[in-house]
Coordinates of C-alpha atoms and ligand atoms in Angstrom, one line a residue:
M1 CA -22.4 3.3 -3.8
D2 CA -20.3 4.8 -6.6
V3 CA -16.5 4.9 -6.6
Y4 CA -16.3 8.4 -5.3
E5 CA -18.4 7.4 -2.3
A6 CA -16.4 4.3 -1.8
V7 CA -13.2 6.3 -1.8
T8 CA -14.4 9.1 0.5
S9 CA -16.2 6.8 2.9
R10 CA -13.2 4.6 3.4
R11 CA -11.2 5.4 6.5
A12 CA -9.1 3.6 8.9
V13 CA -11.7 2.2 11.3
R14 CA -10.5 1.3 14.7
G15 CA -13.6 -0.2 16.3
F16 CA -15.5 -3.2 14.9
T17 CA -18.4 -5.2 16.0
D18 CA -18.0 -9.0 16.3
R19 CA -20.6 -9.6 13.5
P20 CA -18.9 -12.2 11.3
T21 CA -17.8 -11.2 7.8
P22 CA -19.5 -13.8 5.4
Q23 CA -16.9 -16.0 3.6
E24 CA -18.7 -15.4 0.3
V25 CA -18.3 -11.7 0.6
L26 CA -14.6 -11.9 1.4
E27 CA -14.2 -14.2 -1.6
R28 CA -16.2 -11.8 -3.9
V29 CA -14.0 -8.9 -2.7
L30 CA -10.7 -10.6 -3.1
G31 CA -11.8 -12.1 -6.4
A32 CA -12.6 -8.6 -7.8
A33 CA -9.5 -7.0 -6.2
A34 CA -7.3 -9.3 -8.2
W35 CA -8.1 -7.1 -11.2
A36 CA -5.9 -4.4 -9.6
P37 CA -3.1 -3.4 -12.0
S38 CA 0.6 -4.4 -11.5
G39 CA 3.7 -3.8 -13.6
S40 CA 3.9 -6.6 -16.3
N41 CA 0.9 -8.2 -14.5
L42 CA 3.3 -9.7 -11.8
Q43 CA 0.4 -9.7 -9.2
P44 CA 3.0 -9.7 -6.5
W45 CA 0.6 -9.9 -3.6
H46 CA 0.4 -13.0 -1.4
I47 CA -2.7 -12.8 0.8
Y48 CA -3.7 -14.8 3.9
V49 CA -7.2 -14.2 5.3
V50 CA -7.6 -15.3 8.9
T51 CA -10.9 -15.6 10.8
G52 CA -12.4 -17.7 13.6
T53 CA -10.3 -19.7 16.0
P54 CA -6.9 -19.0 14.2
L55 CA -7.6 -15.3 14.4
A56 CA -8.6 -15.5 18.1
Q57 CA -5.4 -17.4 18.7
L58 CA -3.3 -14.8 16.8
K59 CA -4.9 -11.9 18.6
K60 CA -4.2 -13.6 22.0
L61 CA -0.6 -14.3 21.2
A62 CA 0.1 -10.9 19.8
V63 CA -1.7 -8.9 22.5
E64 CA -0.1 -10.9 25.3
R65 CA 3.3 -10.5 23.7
V66 CA 3.0 -6.7 23.3
A67 CA 1.4 -6.3 26.7
A68 CA 4.4 -8.2 28.3
G69 CA 6.7 -5.5 26.8
D70 CA 8.4 -8.1 24.5
T71 CA 10.7 -6.5 21.9
W72 CA 9.5 -6.2 18.3
D73 CA 10.8 -8.6 15.7
E74 CA 13.8 -7.2 13.9
R75 CA 12.6 -5.0 11.1
E76 CA 12.6 -6.3 7.5
F77 CA 11.9 -2.8 6.1
V78 CA 12.0 0.7 7.4
M79 CA 8.5 1.9 8.1
Y80 CA 9.3 5.6 8.1
P81 CA 12.7 7.2 7.5
P82 CA 14.2 8.6 10.8
D83 CA 13.8 12.3 11.2
L84 CA 11.0 12.7 8.7
K85 CA 11.6 15.9 6.8
S86 CA 9.0 18.6 6.1
P87 CA 6.1 18.3 5.3
Y88 CA 5.9 14.6 6.2
G89 CA 7.1 15.1 9.8
E90 CA 4.4 17.8 10.4
R91 CA 1.7 15.6 8.8
R92 CA 2.7 12.7 11.0
S93 CA 2.6 14.8 14.2
A94 CA -0.7 16.3 13.2
F95 CA -2.1 12.8 12.7
G96 CA -0.8 11.6 16.1
R97 CA -2.3 14.7 17.8
E98 CA -5.7 14.2 16.2
R99 CA -5.8 10.5 17.0
Y100 CA -4.8 10.8 20.6
S101 CA -6.9 13.9 21.3
A102 CA -10.0 12.0 19.8
L103 CA -9.2 9.3 22.4
G104 CA -8.8 11.8 25.1
I105 CA -5.2 10.8 25.7
A106 CA -2.6 13.5 26.6
R107 CA 0.5 13.6 24.5
E108 CA 2.8 12.7 27.4
D109 CA 0.6 9.9 28.7
W110 CA 2.8 7.1 27.3
E111 CA 0.9 4.3 29.1
A112 CA -2.5 5.3 27.6
R113 CA -0.9 5.6 24.2
Q114 CA 0.5 2.1 24.6
R115 CA -3.0 0.8 25.6
A116 CA -4.5 2.4 22.5
A117 CA -1.7 0.9 20.4
I118 CA -2.3 -2.6 21.7
A119 CA -5.8 -2.5 20.1
N120 CA -4.0 -2.9 16.8
W121 CA -3.1 -6.5 17.7
D122 CA -6.7 -7.2 18.7
C123 CA -7.6 -6.1 15.2
F124 CA -9.7 -3.4 16.9
G125 CA -12.2 -6.1 17.6
A126 CA -12.6 -7.2 13.9
P127 CA -13.7 -10.7 13.1
A128 CA -11.4 -11.0 10.0
A129 CA -7.9 -10.0 9.2
L130 CA -5.9 -10.1 6.0
F131 CA -2.1 -10.3 5.9
C132 CA -0.3 -9.1 2.8
Y133 CA 3.1 -10.5 2.0
I134 CA 5.6 -9.8 -0.8
D135 CA 8.5 -11.8 -2.2
R136 CA 11.7 -10.5 -0.7
D137 CA 13.3 -10.5 -4.2
L138 CA 10.9 -8.0 -5.6
G139 CA 11.5 -4.2 -5.6
R140 CA 9.9 -0.8 -5.1
P141 CA 7.6 -1.0 -8.1
Q142 CA 6.1 -4.2 -6.9
W143 CA 5.6 -2.7 -3.4
A144 CA 3.6 0.1 -5.2
D145 CA 1.5 -2.7 -6.8
L146 CA 0.6 -3.9 -3.3
G147 CA -0.8 -0.5 -2.5
M148 CA -3.0 -0.5 -5.5
Y149 CA -4.2 -4.0 -4.7
L150 CA -4.9 -3.2 -1.0
Q151 CA -6.8 0.0 -1.9
S152 CA -8.9 -2.0 -4.3
V153 CA -9.7 -4.4 -1.5
M154 CA -10.6 -1.6 0.9
L155 CA -12.9 0.1 -1.7
L156 CA -14.7 -3.2 -2.5
L157 CA -15.2 -3.8 1.2
R158 CA -17.0 -0.4 1.4
I159 CA -19.4 -1.5 -1.4
E160 CA -20.1 -4.6 0.7
G161 CA -20.9 -2.4 3.7
L162 CA -17.7 -3.4 5.4
H163 CA -14.8 -1.3 6.8
S164 CA -11.1 -1.9 7.2
C165 CA -7.9 -0.7 8.8
P166 CA -4.6 -1.3 7.1
Q167 CA -1.9 -2.0 9.7
M168 CA 1.8 -2.0 9.4
A169 CA 1.8 -2.6 13.1
W170 CA 1.5 -6.3 12.3
S171 CA 5.0 -6.3 10.8
Q172 CA 6.4 -5.5 14.2
V173 CA 5.2 -9.0 15.4
R174 CA 5.7 -10.8 12.1
K175 CA 7.0 -14.0 13.7
T176 CA 3.7 -14.3 15.7
V177 CA 1.7 -13.9 12.5
A178 CA 4.0 -16.5 10.8
E179 CA 3.2 -19.0 13.6
I180 CA -0.5 -18.9 12.5
V181 CA -0.2 -18.5 8.7
S182 CA 3.1 -20.4 8.0
P183 CA 4.2 -18.4 5.0
P184 CA 7.1 -19.7 2.9
D185 CA 10.5 -18.3 3.8
E186 CA 10.8 -16.1 0.7
L187 CA 7.8 -14.0 1.7
M188 CA 8.0 -10.8 3.8
L189 CA 5.0 -9.4 5.7
F190 CA 4.2 -5.9 4.5
C191 CA 1.0 -5.3 6.6
G192 CA -2.1 -6.7 8.1
M193 CA -5.7 -5.3 7.6
S194 CA -8.5 -5.6 10.0
I195 CA -11.9 -6.2 8.3
G196 CA -15.4 -6.1 9.7
Y197 CA -18.5 -4.0 10.4
E198 CA -17.9 -0.7 12.1
D199 CA -18.8 -0.3 15.7
T200 CA -20.4 3.1 15.5
T201 CA -20.3 3.6 19.2
V202 CA -16.5 3.9 19.1
D203 CA -15.2 7.5 18.6
C204 CA -13.5 7.9 15.3
I205 CA -11.5 10.6 13.5
R206 CA -11.9 11.8 10.0
T207 CA -8.4 12.6 9.1
G208 CA -7.8 15.6 6.9
R209 CA -5.7 15.9 3.7
A210 CA -3.3 18.5 2.4
P211 CA -4.9 21.0 0.1
L212 CA -4.8 19.9 -3.5
D213 CA -2.3 22.5 -4.6
E214 CA 0.2 21.1 -2.0
T215 CA 0.3 17.7 -3.7
V216 CA -0.8 18.2 -7.3
R217 CA 0.6 20.4 -10.0
F218 CA -1.3 21.0 -13.2
I219 CA 1.1 21.8 -16.0
E220 CA -1.2 23.4 -18.5
G221 CA -0.7 24.3 -22.1
Ligands
FMN1 C1 0.3 0.9 4.7 C2 -0.5 1.5 5.9 C3 -0.2 1.1 7.2 C4 -0.9 1.6 8.2 N1 -0.7 1.1 9.5 C5 -1.5 1.4 10.5 C6 -1.4 0.8 11.8 O1 -0.5 -0.1 12.0 N2 -2.3 1.1 12.7 C7 -3.3 2.0 12.5 O2 -4.1 2.2 13.5 N3 -3.4 2.6 11.3 C8 -2.6 2.3 10.3 N4 -2.8 2.9 9.1 C9 -3.9 3.8 8.9 C10 -3.4 5.3 8.7 O3 -3.0 5.8 9.9 C11 -4.5 6.1 8.0 O4 -4.7 5.5 6.7 C12 -4.1 7.6 7.8 O5 -4.0 8.2 9.1 C13 -5.2 8.3 7.0 O6 -6.5 8.1 7.7 P1 -7.7 7.4 7.0 O7 -7.3 6.2 6.4 O8 -8.7 7.2 8.1 O9 -8.2 8.4 6.0 C14 -2.0 2.5 8.0 C15 -2.3 2.9 6.7 C16 -1.5 2.4 5.6 C17 -1.9 2.8 4.2

């Protein structure tokens, strides 16, 4: 698989089989992803990989908590600005429409949407999860470094035949994650990522992208 294929075959997979992800594969992927660039080589990512019994326990605690209607942990960062302006608001709505219509869920069926959302905290059935933390003292450029690191992880997973789903949803129950991974106080959870082999029987959506000329300008001489 070349890099183009890894990039275009990566998508947020929301249905995994329970086939375990070999430890040596995870180590190979994370070892290579560490070559991701970061400003002044700060390497600001702090990663916890959770599998087996601890992951089963985390899923149970999180799913039970969300299903019980427990309130989210207070936010440590704003996921999306309120009143997303154009074109972001439209893109977000289009994504929601595509996702719920693929699941056969009507827009106004709040309960069904909740049920679908709860699958986040079951890692969509995945047997492995990664949690990406950043030091609270670091700033926006270091958050961008996290993105480069996480995309490297996701592309390498593709080359290993694995899929992933990055999930900010985990930040909403960050205290439950902390019960399992015990991060030091100075770290803040950015996101989780479910990792595993795709369950191809689960319906999936191939999200679209804005046309190139909406997001890229070539300034030519
Ligand atoms: C930082 C980040 C957080 C995300 N959080 C979630 C999440 O909590 N739950 C989820 O199902 N998808 C989540 N996604 C997946 C996005 O919805 C998905 O990447 C986007 O719709 C584009 O679709 P694609 O990745 O399948 O191409 C997240 C993606 C990123 C990059």
